[in-house]
Amino acid sequence: MATNRTYDEIAIGDSAEITRTCSTNDLLIFAHASGNRNPLHLPDTDWNGDGQIDKPVAPSMWVGALISSVLGNILPGPGTRYRTQTFEFHRGVSVGDELTVRIEVTDKKPDGLLDLQTSVRLADGSPVATGMAEVEAPEQKIEFDVSELPALLIERHRHFNRLITLAKTLAPLPTAVVAPDDESSLAGALMAADEGLIDPVLIGARNRILKAAEKAGLSVAEVKLVDIEDESEAAAKAVAMVHEGQVRAVMKGHLHTDDLLRHIVKRDGGLRTKRRISHVFVMDIPGRATPVLISDAAINIAPDLNTKVDITQNAIEAALSLGLKNPKVGVLSAIETVNPAIPSSLDAAILSKMAERGQITGGIVDGPLAMDNAIDVQAARTKGITSLVAGHAEVLIVPNLESGNMLAKELTFIAHAEAAGLVIGAKVPVMLTSRADDSRARLASCAIALLYDHWKRTGHPVADFDMTGDGA
């Protein structure tokens, strides 16, 4: 609750101050609110043109706006009206800088006017901005419940940006792209090649691929192309190229998932391992400190307990490959207690115990957990759940394909998440993107496949996940 001080309650020499740390979100919100899209002030931009991502500098007027937060919230507080403000800016502010914002009353004038000295300083005391303000102080007491201010969602997908940047440090992944004969799948593969993520071999009907390239304004002249008219035969060729050592990944183009997977999972000549294959959605959800992995939402329709063991282990390995240390795995059910009438709650409890006994390794597994107490700390506390996973889950194991598919699409279309997909458990990673996915989703899937391939070959991720970011 914010309470003001009236003109009569204020004396010369009264002062107030706050501290504020500049965040990336501050820069994004200010860009939208002010309309100032100067790349100098935006994250993830190369504003000086040297080919490197440059560190953004906070707009000077964002710094100046911090003065109004002290005036409007503390001294004089709610009801204050600005008359004039002068500024002298001494230096720039970067993301992560802690600022002290201070005002001091220097004069009381007629008609309720106050003069105030204003300053913004870095933690070491050096000045960022100094000036003078004239305000009209409130004449009556006002109290305002600041909790009534609506929250803001910043639709920023920093996790995929980071993963794509990390993947670019590796050599391109030789990839068989099966039936890329529509604009979206072909553009996604060529974009990933241009970004240095994959070295594609296009397998499919040459005439359809060339037609798609022409429609999209793309060239495949420098890309290896294996001309196979039949989509099923193209999928078989991709699997054969894996066995021949020509490629280390498979990417789905414009063909049905079943037509591709049939060749991957066949007993003779396929890409099966001892573990059941499963699909992992990697979700970049605005506001989450880490990516969220969901499995299985695309392959195993109604998995039994043994299949869920493989699904869980596959998802943990996918999380490890992205740099998440000891990932926290929440096994979902409708409730957070074991109920024999709800089979998924029994499976969740067994999976949790199996992880404790070392039958599932690499992560912390807990369940059953309902969705709310798996991802929200307050919900877990309200339910009285004491767990390293509850409220902090980075991997969500769903009861069946239907629930997983609905969860992933709800996050995409309601929470504005970006999604990328990967099939784990085969001899090589399989990028199983939807025919409706855009080029960005395909690019992210390629990055995740490359990071996973590196983890499988070396036993360690390219980089550990940075948990010190300023949020999204």
Tab-separated table of C-alpha atoms in Angstrom:
chain	number	residue	atom	x	y	z
A	1	MET	CA	0.000	0.000	0.000
A	2	ALA	CA	1.472	3.352	-1.076
A	3	THR	CA	0.705	6.420	1.118
A	4	ASN	CA	1.546	10.004	0.226
A	5	ARG	CA	2.709	13.050	2.174
A	6	THR	CA	0.797	16.279	1.655
A	7	TYR	CA	2.390	19.659	1.014
A	8	ASP	CA	1.892	20.667	4.664
A	9	GLU	CA	3.622	17.489	5.893
A	10	ILE	CA	6.783	18.064	3.861
A	11	ALA	CA	9.784	20.081	5.024
A	12	ILE	CA	12.875	21.343	3.217
A	13	GLY	CA	15.591	18.691	3.530
A	14	ASP	CA	13.192	15.747	3.414
A	15	SER	CA	14.510	13.007	1.130
A	16	ALA	CA	13.708	9.578	-0.231
A	17	GLU	CA	15.541	6.990	-2.279
A	18	ILE	CA	15.171	3.577	-3.860
A	19	THR	CA	17.536	1.066	-5.440
A	20	ARG	CA	16.811	-0.527	-8.798
A	21	THR	CA	18.752	-3.005	-10.936
A	22	CYS	CA	18.511	-2.525	-14.678
A	23	SER	CA	17.134	-5.630	-16.419
A	24	THR	CA	16.634	-6.687	-20.007
A	25	ASN	CA	12.886	-6.572	-19.444
A	26	ASP	CA	13.176	-2.895	-18.481
A	27	LEU	CA	14.697	-2.164	-21.886
A	28	LEU	CA	12.041	-4.135	-23.762
A	29	ILE	CA	9.135	-2.551	-21.881
A	30	PHE	CA	10.539	0.936	-22.390
A	31	ALA	CA	11.001	0.286	-26.122
A	32	HIS	CA	7.344	-0.685	-26.443
A	33	ALA	CA	6.009	2.089	-24.181
A	34	SER	CA	8.083	4.891	-25.731
A	35	GLY	CA	8.199	3.632	-29.308
A	36	ASN	CA	12.000	4.070	-29.264
A	37	ARG	CA	13.341	1.004	-31.120
A	38	ASN	CA	16.942	2.245	-31.298
A	39	PRO	CA	19.005	-1.006	-31.512
A	40	LEU	CA	21.569	0.563	-29.183
A	41	HIS	CA	19.061	-0.035	-26.381
A	42	LEU	CA	17.807	-3.528	-27.364
A	43	PRO	CA	19.195	-6.955	-26.365
A	44	ASP	CA	20.446	-9.538	-28.847
A	45	THR	CA	21.350	-7.011	-31.541
A	46	ASP	CA	24.517	-6.209	-33.470
A	47	TRP	CA	24.064	-2.455	-33.450
A	48	ASN	CA	27.636	-1.551	-34.416
A	49	GLY	CA	27.755	-3.970	-37.364
A	50	ASP	CA	30.816	-6.008	-36.354
A	51	GLY	CA	29.020	-9.356	-36.507
A	52	GLN	CA	28.890	-9.755	-32.720
A	53	ILE	CA	25.962	-9.338	-30.339
A	54	ASP	CA	26.498	-6.038	-28.532
A	55	LYS	CA	25.735	-5.193	-24.931
A	56	PRO	CA	22.718	-2.869	-24.801
A	57	VAL	CA	22.838	0.541	-23.142
A	58	ALA	CA	19.763	1.708	-21.209
A	59	PRO	CA	17.981	4.718	-22.728
A	60	SER	CA	18.774	7.885	-20.786
A	61	MET	CA	15.080	8.672	-20.413
A	62	TRP	CA	14.502	5.254	-18.818
A	63	VAL	CA	17.060	6.315	-16.228
A	64	GLY	CA	15.252	9.636	-15.858
A	65	ALA	CA	11.916	7.883	-15.462
A	66	LEU	CA	13.226	6.275	-12.275
A	67	ILE	CA	12.995	9.704	-10.623
A	68	SER	CA	9.240	9.695	-11.187
A	69	SER	CA	8.957	6.357	-9.370
A	70	VAL	CA	10.276	7.971	-6.178
A	71	LEU	CA	8.137	11.073	-6.614
A	72	GLY	CA	4.970	9.141	-7.378
A	73	ASN	CA	5.390	6.360	-4.833
A	74	ILE	CA	7.187	7.882	-1.812
A	75	LEU	CA	7.816	11.634	-1.709
A	76	PRO	CA	5.414	13.309	-2.093
A	77	GLY	CA	3.782	10.053	-3.257
A	78	PRO	CA	0.378	9.298	-4.843
A	79	GLY	CA	-1.272	12.415	-6.271
A	80	THR	CA	1.977	14.179	-7.181
A	81	ARG	CA	1.963	16.150	-10.447
A	82	TYR	CA	5.139	16.885	-12.407
A	83	ARG	CA	5.749	20.506	-13.491
A	84	THR	CA	9.359	20.539	-14.752
A	85	GLN	CA	12.445	18.317	-14.754
A	86	THR	CA	16.009	19.008	-15.860
A	87	PHE	CA	18.667	16.355	-16.453
A	88	GLU	CA	22.374	16.112	-17.030
A	89	PHE	CA	23.423	12.596	-18.038
A	90	HIS	CA	26.947	11.618	-17.061
A	91	ARG	CA	27.352	7.985	-18.173
A	92	GLY	CA	25.508	4.999	-19.570
A	93	VAL	CA	23.767	2.192	-17.717
A	94	SER	CA	24.051	-1.501	-18.604
A	95	VAL	CA	21.891	-4.502	-17.773
A	96	GLY	CA	22.790	-5.650	-14.261
A	97	ASP	CA	23.844	-2.222	-12.960
A	98	GLU	CA	22.398	-1.393	-9.535
A	99	LEU	CA	21.175	2.183	-9.331
A	100	THR	CA	20.369	4.376	-6.340
A	101	VAL	CA	17.650	6.903	-7.133
A	102	ARG	CA	17.442	9.830	-4.677
A	103	ILE	CA	15.419	13.014	-4.332
A	104	GLU	CA	15.702	15.809	-1.758
A	105	VAL	CA	13.371	18.768	-1.160
A	106	THR	CA	15.299	22.036	-1.612
A	107	ASP	CA	12.470	24.585	-1.541
A	108	LYS	CA	8.764	24.966	-0.727
A	109	LYS	CA	6.975	27.522	-2.891
A	110	PRO	CA	3.438	28.916	-2.998
A	111	ASP	CA	0.549	27.006	-4.563
A	112	GLY	CA	1.814	23.654	-3.282
A	113	LEU	CA	4.960	23.624	-5.408
A	114	LEU	CA	8.179	21.899	-4.368
A	115	ASP	CA	11.689	22.065	-5.809
A	116	LEU	CA	13.689	18.844	-5.483
A	117	GLN	CA	17.255	17.880	-6.261
A	118	THR	CA	17.303	14.588	-8.142
A	119	SER	CA	20.070	12.062	-8.804
A	120	VAL	CA	20.683	8.541	-10.078
A	121	ARG	CA	23.992	6.928	-9.086
A	122	LEU	CA	25.757	3.621	-9.579
A	123	ALA	CA	26.549	1.376	-6.633
A	124	ASP	CA	29.998	2.975	-6.294
A	125	GLY	CA	28.422	6.429	-5.963
A	126	SER	CA	29.381	7.713	-9.396
A	127	PRO	CA	26.648	9.886	-10.959
A	128	VAL	CA	24.567	8.662	-13.870
A	129	ALA	CA	22.046	11.513	-13.996
A	130	THR	CA	21.533	14.653	-11.928
A	131	GLY	CA	19.004	17.463	-12.158
A	132	MET	CA	16.179	19.418	-10.587
A	133	ALA	CA	12.455	18.737	-10.448
A	134	GLU	CA	9.467	20.962	-9.711
A	135	VAL	CA	6.295	19.154	-8.638
A	136	GLU	CA	2.860	19.997	-7.346
A	137	ALA	CA	2.427	18.183	-4.041
A	138	PRO	CA	-0.952	16.590	-3.162
A	139	GLU	CA	-3.264	18.485	-0.808
A	140	GLN	CA	-5.055	15.449	0.589
A	141	LYS	CA	-4.035	12.025	1.857
A	142	ILE	CA	-4.172	9.239	-0.714
A	143	GLU	CA	-3.603	5.523	-0.261
A	144	PHE	CA	-3.203	3.230	-3.253
A	145	ASP	CA	-3.002	-0.555	-3.371
A	146	VAL	CA	-0.149	-1.176	-5.806
A	147	SER	CA	-1.045	-4.877	-6.017
A	148	GLU	CA	-4.016	-3.896	-8.197
A	149	LEU	CA	-1.686	-2.980	-11.068
A	150	PRO	CA	-2.030	-5.634	-13.829
A	151	ALA	CA	1.049	-7.765	-14.458
A	152	LEU	CA	2.889	-7.690	-17.796
A	153	LEU	CA	4.022	-10.676	-19.866
A	154	ILE	CA	7.158	-10.060	-21.912
A	155	GLU	CA	7.019	-12.293	-24.968
A	156	ARG	CA	10.727	-12.920	-25.267
A	157	HIS	CA	12.267	-16.228	-26.294
A	158	ARG	CA	15.774	-15.915	-24.941
A	159	HIS	CA	16.311	-19.643	-24.348
A	160	PHE	CA	16.102	-20.597	-28.018
A	161	ASN	CA	18.322	-17.639	-28.911
A	162	ARG	CA	20.910	-18.936	-26.460
A	163	LEU	CA	20.683	-22.564	-27.628
A	164	ILE	CA	21.024	-21.561	-31.268
A	165	THR	CA	24.059	-19.414	-30.411
A	166	LEU	CA	25.674	-22.321	-28.519
A	167	ALA	CA	24.984	-24.759	-31.337
A	168	LYS	CA	26.696	-22.453	-33.817
A	169	THR	CA	29.985	-23.050	-31.992
A	170	LEU	CA	29.911	-26.692	-33.177
A	171	ALA	CA	30.577	-28.157	-36.603
A	172	PRO	CA	27.389	-28.574	-38.675
A	173	LEU	CA	25.516	-31.843	-38.124
A	174	PRO	CA	25.327	-34.030	-41.268
A	175	THR	CA	21.564	-34.472	-41.648
A	176	ALA	CA	19.325	-36.422	-43.998
A	177	VAL	CA	16.271	-34.255	-44.727
A	178	VAL	CA	13.433	-36.480	-45.910
A	179	ALA	CA	10.957	-35.138	-48.491
A	180	PRO	CA	11.587	-31.377	-48.076
A	181	ASP	CA	9.257	-30.645	-50.969
A	182	ASP	CA	7.215	-27.775	-49.540
A	183	GLU	CA	8.301	-24.207	-48.843
A	184	SER	CA	8.323	-24.445	-45.039
A	185	SER	CA	10.322	-27.653	-44.620
A	186	LEU	CA	12.808	-26.708	-47.340
A	187	ALA	CA	13.261	-23.175	-45.995
A	188	GLY	CA	13.806	-24.523	-42.477
A	189	ALA	CA	16.506	-26.927	-43.636
A	190	LEU	CA	18.271	-24.321	-45.756
A	191	MET	CA	18.042	-21.721	-42.985
A	192	ALA	CA	19.658	-24.177	-40.559
A	193	ALA	CA	22.370	-24.825	-43.135
A	194	ASP	CA	22.962	-21.095	-43.623
A	195	GLU	CA	23.255	-20.710	-39.848
A	196	GLY	CA	25.864	-23.482	-39.734
A	197	LEU	CA	23.721	-25.917	-37.737
A	198	ILE	CA	23.333	-28.750	-40.239
A	199	ASP	CA	24.978	-30.015	-43.408
A	200	PRO	CA	21.849	-31.192	-45.222
A	201	VAL	CA	21.336	-33.978	-47.718
A	202	LEU	CA	17.931	-33.494	-49.355
A	203	ILE	CA	16.224	-36.820	-50.092
A	204	GLY	CA	13.040	-36.747	-52.138
A	205	ALA	CA	11.488	-36.027	-55.500
A	206	ARG	CA	13.821	-33.617	-57.287
A	207	ASN	CA	11.054	-31.975	-59.305
A	208	ARG	CA	8.942	-31.240	-56.217
A	209	ILE	CA	11.939	-29.958	-54.259
A	210	LEU	CA	12.992	-27.650	-57.096
A	211	LYS	CA	9.421	-26.394	-57.434
A	212	ALA	CA	9.279	-25.628	-53.692
A	213	ALA	CA	12.638	-23.836	-53.919
A	214	GLU	CA	11.405	-21.719	-56.824
A	215	LYS	CA	8.209	-20.749	-54.973
A	216	ALA	CA	10.216	-19.802	-51.889
A	217	GLY	CA	12.884	-17.935	-53.848
A	218	LEU	CA	15.598	-20.308	-52.639
A	219	SER	CA	18.479	-22.095	-54.332
A	220	VAL	CA	19.473	-25.723	-53.764
A	221	ALA	CA	22.256	-25.691	-56.341
A	222	GLU	CA	24.972	-26.123	-53.688
A	223	VAL	CA	23.093	-28.742	-51.649
A	224	LYS	CA	23.417	-32.478	-52.161
A	225	LEU	CA	20.105	-33.872	-53.442
A	226	VAL	CA	19.177	-37.561	-53.698
A	227	ASP	CA	16.325	-37.948	-56.186
A	228	ILE	CA	13.769	-40.469	-54.867
A	229	GLU	CA	10.161	-40.067	-55.898
A	230	ASP	CA	8.486	-42.237	-53.244
A	231	GLU	CA	8.431	-40.744	-49.729
A	232	SER	CA	8.696	-44.134	-48.009
A	233	GLU	CA	11.745	-45.019	-50.084
A	234	ALA	CA	13.230	-41.610	-49.233
A	235	ALA	CA	12.823	-42.378	-45.522
A	236	ALA	CA	14.472	-45.781	-46.005
A	237	LYS	CA	17.375	-44.100	-47.803
A	238	ALA	CA	17.855	-41.678	-44.897
A	239	VAL	CA	18.076	-44.599	-42.454
A	240	ALA	CA	20.550	-46.372	-44.744
A	241	MET	CA	22.744	-43.258	-44.866
A	242	VAL	CA	22.911	-43.293	-41.063
A	243	HIS	CA	24.206	-46.875	-41.127
A	244	GLU	CA	26.699	-45.929	-43.819
A	245	GLY	CA	28.039	-43.105	-41.642
A	246	GLN	CA	27.106	-40.414	-44.160
A	247	VAL	CA	24.752	-38.566	-41.765
A	248	ARG	CA	24.353	-38.328	-37.998
A	249	ALA	CA	20.755	-37.070	-37.851
A	250	VAL	CA	17.441	-37.335	-39.667
A	251	MET	CA	15.050	-34.444	-40.258
A	252	LYS	CA	11.414	-34.849	-41.206
A	253	GLY	CA	10.232	-32.838	-44.183
A	254	HIS	CA	6.810	-32.767	-45.804
A	255	LEU	CA	5.737	-36.338	-45.139
A	256	HIS	CA	3.591	-38.034	-42.545
A	257	THR	CA	5.292	-38.912	-39.271
A	258	ASP	CA	4.297	-42.588	-39.521
A	259	ASP	CA	5.962	-42.903	-42.924
A	260	LEU	CA	9.255	-41.782	-41.417
A	261	LEU	CA	9.071	-43.573	-38.067
A	262	ARG	CA	8.151	-46.907	-39.668
A	263	HIS	CA	11.664	-47.130	-41.118
A	264	ILE	CA	13.353	-45.816	-37.978
A	265	VAL	CA	11.771	-48.366	-35.609
A	266	LYS	CA	11.799	-51.485	-37.804
A	267	ARG	CA	13.705	-54.373	-36.258
A	268	ASP	CA	15.920	-55.138	-39.226
A	269	GLY	CA	17.854	-52.209	-40.624
A	270	GLY	CA	16.166	-49.523	-38.541
A	271	LEU	CA	17.644	-47.185	-35.954
A	272	ARG	CA	16.283	-48.889	-32.854
A	273	THR	CA	18.266	-49.191	-29.646
A	274	LYS	CA	17.475	-51.066	-26.454
A	275	ARG	CA	15.452	-48.075	-25.319
A	276	ARG	CA	11.997	-47.126	-26.575
A	277	ILE	CA	12.022	-43.993	-28.705
A	278	SER	CA	10.070	-40.975	-27.498
A	279	HIS	CA	9.481	-37.397	-28.489
A	280	VAL	CA	10.553	-34.396	-26.434
A	281	PHE	CA	9.060	-30.938	-26.846
A	282	VAL	CA	11.464	-28.213	-25.742
A	283	MET	CA	9.380	-25.164	-24.853
A	284	ASP	CA	10.734	-21.620	-24.588
A	285	ILE	CA	8.087	-20.053	-22.349
A	286	PRO	CA	8.261	-16.305	-21.644
A	287	GLY	CA	8.916	-15.740	-17.955
A	288	ARG	CA	10.413	-19.168	-17.190
A	289	ALA	CA	13.986	-19.266	-15.932
A	290	THR	CA	14.801	-22.363	-18.012
A	291	PRO	CA	13.347	-24.156	-21.008
A	292	VAL	CA	10.582	-26.638	-20.128
A	293	LEU	CA	10.710	-30.115	-21.653
A	294	ILE	CA	7.494	-32.100	-22.192
A	295	SER	CA	7.407	-35.801	-23.006
A	296	ASP	CA	5.849	-37.738	-24.649
A	297	ALA	CA	3.378	-35.749	-26.716
A	298	ALA	CA	3.892	-37.153	-30.205
A	299	ILE	CA	4.803	-40.848	-30.388
A	300	ASN	CA	3.725	-43.081	-27.488
A	301	ILE	CA	-0.060	-42.848	-27.267
A	302	ALA	CA	-0.802	-44.629	-23.972
A	303	PRO	CA	2.565	-45.675	-22.542
A	304	ASP	CA	2.785	-48.399	-19.902
A	305	LEU	CA	5.179	-48.147	-16.955
A	306	ASN	CA	8.152	-49.668	-18.785
A	307	THR	CA	7.708	-47.229	-21.654
A	308	LYS	CA	7.449	-44.332	-19.203
A	309	VAL	CA	10.803	-45.348	-17.743
A	310	ASP	CA	12.386	-44.894	-21.180
A	311	ILE	CA	10.428	-41.696	-21.816
A	312	THR	CA	11.707	-40.252	-18.541
A	313	GLN	CA	15.309	-41.293	-19.157
A	314	ASN	CA	15.226	-39.906	-22.698
A	315	ALA	CA	13.852	-36.587	-21.484
A	316	ILE	CA	16.506	-36.325	-18.771
A	317	GLU	CA	19.238	-36.872	-21.349
A	318	ALA	CA	17.733	-34.220	-23.602
A	319	ALA	CA	17.754	-31.785	-20.661
A	320	LEU	CA	21.358	-32.658	-19.817
A	321	SER	CA	22.394	-32.003	-23.410
A	322	LEU	CA	20.968	-28.465	-23.122
A	323	GLY	CA	23.160	-27.791	-20.090
A	324	LEU	CA	20.595	-28.295	-17.313
A	325	LYS	CA	22.426	-29.821	-14.351
A	326	ASN	CA	20.601	-32.620	-12.545
A	327	PRO	CA	17.287	-31.609	-14.174
A	328	LYS	CA	14.167	-31.584	-12.029
A	329	VAL	CA	11.549	-33.940	-13.443
A	330	GLY	CA	7.901	-33.703	-12.467
A	331	VAL	CA	5.775	-36.747	-13.320
A	332	LEU	CA	2.299	-35.386	-13.877
A	333	SER	CA	-1.078	-36.688	-12.832
A	334	ALA	CA	-4.406	-35.083	-12.008
A	335	ILE	CA	-3.481	-35.010	-8.314
A	336	GLU	CA	-0.364	-34.884	-6.163
A	337	THR	CA	-1.242	-37.903	-4.012
A	338	VAL	CA	-1.228	-41.596	-4.895
A	339	ASN	CA	-4.715	-42.843	-5.709
A	340	PRO	CA	-5.141	-46.437	-6.946
A	341	ALA	CA	-8.157	-45.296	-8.961
A	342	ILE	CA	-5.896	-43.010	-11.044
A	343	PRO	CA	-3.261	-45.212	-12.746
A	344	SER	CA	-1.040	-42.266	-13.705
A	345	SER	CA	-0.578	-41.426	-10.010
A	346	LEU	CA	0.694	-44.972	-9.366
A	347	ASP	CA	3.078	-44.812	-12.337
A	348	ALA	CA	4.374	-41.447	-11.136
A	349	ALA	CA	5.080	-42.748	-7.640
A	350	ILE	CA	6.888	-45.796	-9.037
A	351	LEU	CA	9.001	-43.689	-11.389
A	352	SER	CA	9.968	-41.468	-8.479
A	353	LYS	CA	11.029	-44.456	-6.394
A	354	MET	CA	12.913	-45.996	-9.331
A	355	ALA	CA	14.914	-42.785	-9.664
A	356	GLU	CA	15.744	-42.926	-5.953
A	357	ARG	CA	17.047	-46.477	-6.448
A	358	GLY	CA	19.197	-45.543	-9.444
A	359	GLN	CA	17.012	-47.198	-12.097
A	360	ILE	CA	16.530	-43.780	-13.705
A	361	THR	CA	19.622	-41.593	-13.612
A	362	GLY	CA	20.805	-38.065	-14.302
A	363	GLY	CA	17.926	-36.105	-12.789
A	364	ILE	CA	15.710	-35.630	-9.747
A	365	VAL	CA	12.353	-37.303	-10.335
A	366	ASP	CA	9.250	-36.697	-8.229
A	367	GLY	CA	5.586	-37.533	-8.626
A	368	PRO	CA	2.745	-37.630	-8.731
A	369	LEU	CA	2.474	-33.883	-9.164
A	370	ALA	CA	-0.407	-31.879	-10.563
A	371	MET	CA	0.524	-29.260	-13.134
A	372	ASP	CA	0.077	-26.324	-10.753
A	373	ASN	CA	2.337	-27.605	-7.994
A	374	ALA	CA	4.890	-28.928	-10.481
A	375	ILE	CA	5.670	-25.472	-11.879
A	376	ASP	CA	4.461	-22.961	-9.270
A	377	VAL	CA	6.204	-22.649	-5.920
A	378	GLN	CA	3.264	-21.007	-4.170
A	379	ALA	CA	0.895	-23.749	-5.339
A	380	ALA	CA	3.276	-26.381	-3.965
A	381	ARG	CA	3.513	-24.574	-0.620
A	382	THR	CA	-0.250	-24.230	-0.405
A	383	LYS	CA	-0.589	-27.988	-0.886
A	384	GLY	CA	2.113	-28.591	1.726
A	385	ILE	CA	4.407	-30.390	-0.713
A	386	THR	CA	8.056	-30.582	0.328
A	387	SER	CA	10.135	-31.542	-2.681
A	388	LEU	CA	13.178	-30.469	-4.675
A	389	VAL	CA	11.045	-30.689	-7.809
A	390	ALA	CA	7.674	-29.241	-6.810
A	391	GLY	CA	7.402	-25.676	-8.082
A	392	HIS	CA	10.676	-25.968	-9.990
A	393	ALA	CA	10.098	-28.692	-12.591
A	394	GLU	CA	12.151	-28.318	-15.765
A	395	VAL	CA	10.951	-31.584	-17.315
A	396	LEU	CA	7.304	-32.664	-17.338
A	397	ILE	CA	6.414	-36.316	-17.961
A	398	VAL	CA	2.783	-36.523	-19.025
A	399	PRO	CA	0.416	-39.496	-18.527
A	400	ASN	CA	-0.312	-39.996	-22.232
A	401	LEU	CA	0.030	-38.459	-25.662
A	402	GLU	CA	-3.310	-36.637	-25.522
A	403	SER	CA	-2.508	-34.746	-22.331
A	404	GLY	CA	1.018	-33.943	-23.507
A	405	ASN	CA	-0.142	-32.704	-26.884
A	406	MET	CA	-2.793	-30.482	-25.307
A	407	LEU	CA	-0.293	-29.118	-22.772
A	408	ALA	CA	2.280	-28.250	-25.435
A	409	LYS	CA	-0.289	-26.530	-27.647
A	410	GLU	CA	-1.830	-24.636	-24.737
A	411	LEU	CA	1.612	-23.295	-23.835
A	412	THR	CA	2.216	-22.358	-27.479
A	413	PHE	CA	-1.050	-20.579	-28.176
A	414	ILE	CA	-1.996	-19.239	-24.734
A	415	ALA	CA	1.360	-18.697	-22.976
A	416	HIS	CA	3.064	-17.605	-26.245
A	417	ALA	CA	5.759	-20.275	-25.963
A	418	GLU	CA	7.964	-21.352	-28.846
A	419	ALA	CA	8.298	-25.105	-29.339
A	420	ALA	CA	10.946	-27.322	-30.893
A	421	GLY	CA	10.848	-31.098	-31.156
A	422	LEU	CA	13.289	-33.985	-31.090
A	423	VAL	CA	12.956	-37.769	-31.083
A	424	ILE	CA	15.282	-39.448	-28.579
A	425	GLY	CA	16.105	-43.131	-28.183
A	426	ALA	CA	17.104	-43.939	-31.767
A	427	LYS	CA	20.722	-44.297	-32.868
A	428	VAL	CA	20.714	-40.682	-34.012
A	429	PRO	CA	18.539	-37.665	-33.163
A	430	VAL	CA	15.455	-37.271	-35.304
A	431	MET	CA	13.992	-33.811	-35.880
A	432	LEU	CA	10.289	-34.570	-35.963
A	433	THR	CA	8.825	-31.165	-36.669
A	434	SER	CA	5.201	-30.692	-37.602
A	435	ARG	CA	4.265	-29.964	-41.207
A	436	ALA	CA	2.698	-26.771	-39.831
A	437	ASP	CA	5.885	-25.633	-38.036
A	438	ASP	CA	7.533	-22.459	-39.272
A	439	SER	CA	11.206	-22.041	-40.133
A	440	ARG	CA	12.027	-20.753	-36.655
A	441	ALA	CA	10.763	-23.976	-35.019
A	442	ARG	CA	12.784	-26.052	-37.464
A	443	LEU	CA	15.876	-23.946	-36.786
A	444	ALA	CA	15.524	-24.445	-33.028
A	445	SER	CA	14.995	-28.180	-33.513
A	446	CYS	CA	18.222	-28.362	-35.520
A	447	ALA	CA	20.094	-26.539	-32.767
A	448	ILE	CA	18.766	-28.932	-30.122
A	449	ALA	CA	19.672	-31.945	-32.283
A	450	LEU	CA	23.217	-30.641	-32.713
A	451	LEU	CA	23.604	-30.035	-28.968
A	452	TYR	CA	22.212	-33.510	-28.222
A	453	ASP	CA	24.558	-35.130	-30.752
A	454	HIS	CA	27.504	-33.355	-29.114
A	455	TRP	CA	26.390	-34.548	-25.658
A	456	LYS	CA	26.011	-38.158	-26.845
A	457	ARG	CA	29.478	-38.173	-28.407
A	458	THR	CA	31.377	-36.312	-25.662
A	459	GLY	CA	29.371	-36.937	-22.492
A	460	HIS	CA	29.079	-33.262	-21.609
A	461	PRO	CA	27.077	-30.258	-22.847
A	462	VAL	CA	28.560	-27.393	-24.796
A	463	ALA	CA	27.887	-25.160	-21.765
A	464	ASP	CA	26.069	-25.441	-18.449
A	465	PHE	CA	22.789	-23.593	-18.316
A	466	ASP	CA	23.165	-20.066	-16.920
A	467	MET	CA	20.678	-19.627	-14.066
A	468	THR	CA	21.763	-16.037	-13.359
A	469	GLY	CA	19.840	-14.429	-16.231
A	470	ASP	CA	17.526	-11.508	-15.569
A	471	GLY	CA	14.405	-13.407	-16.615
A	472	ALA	CA	12.298	-13.337	-19.694
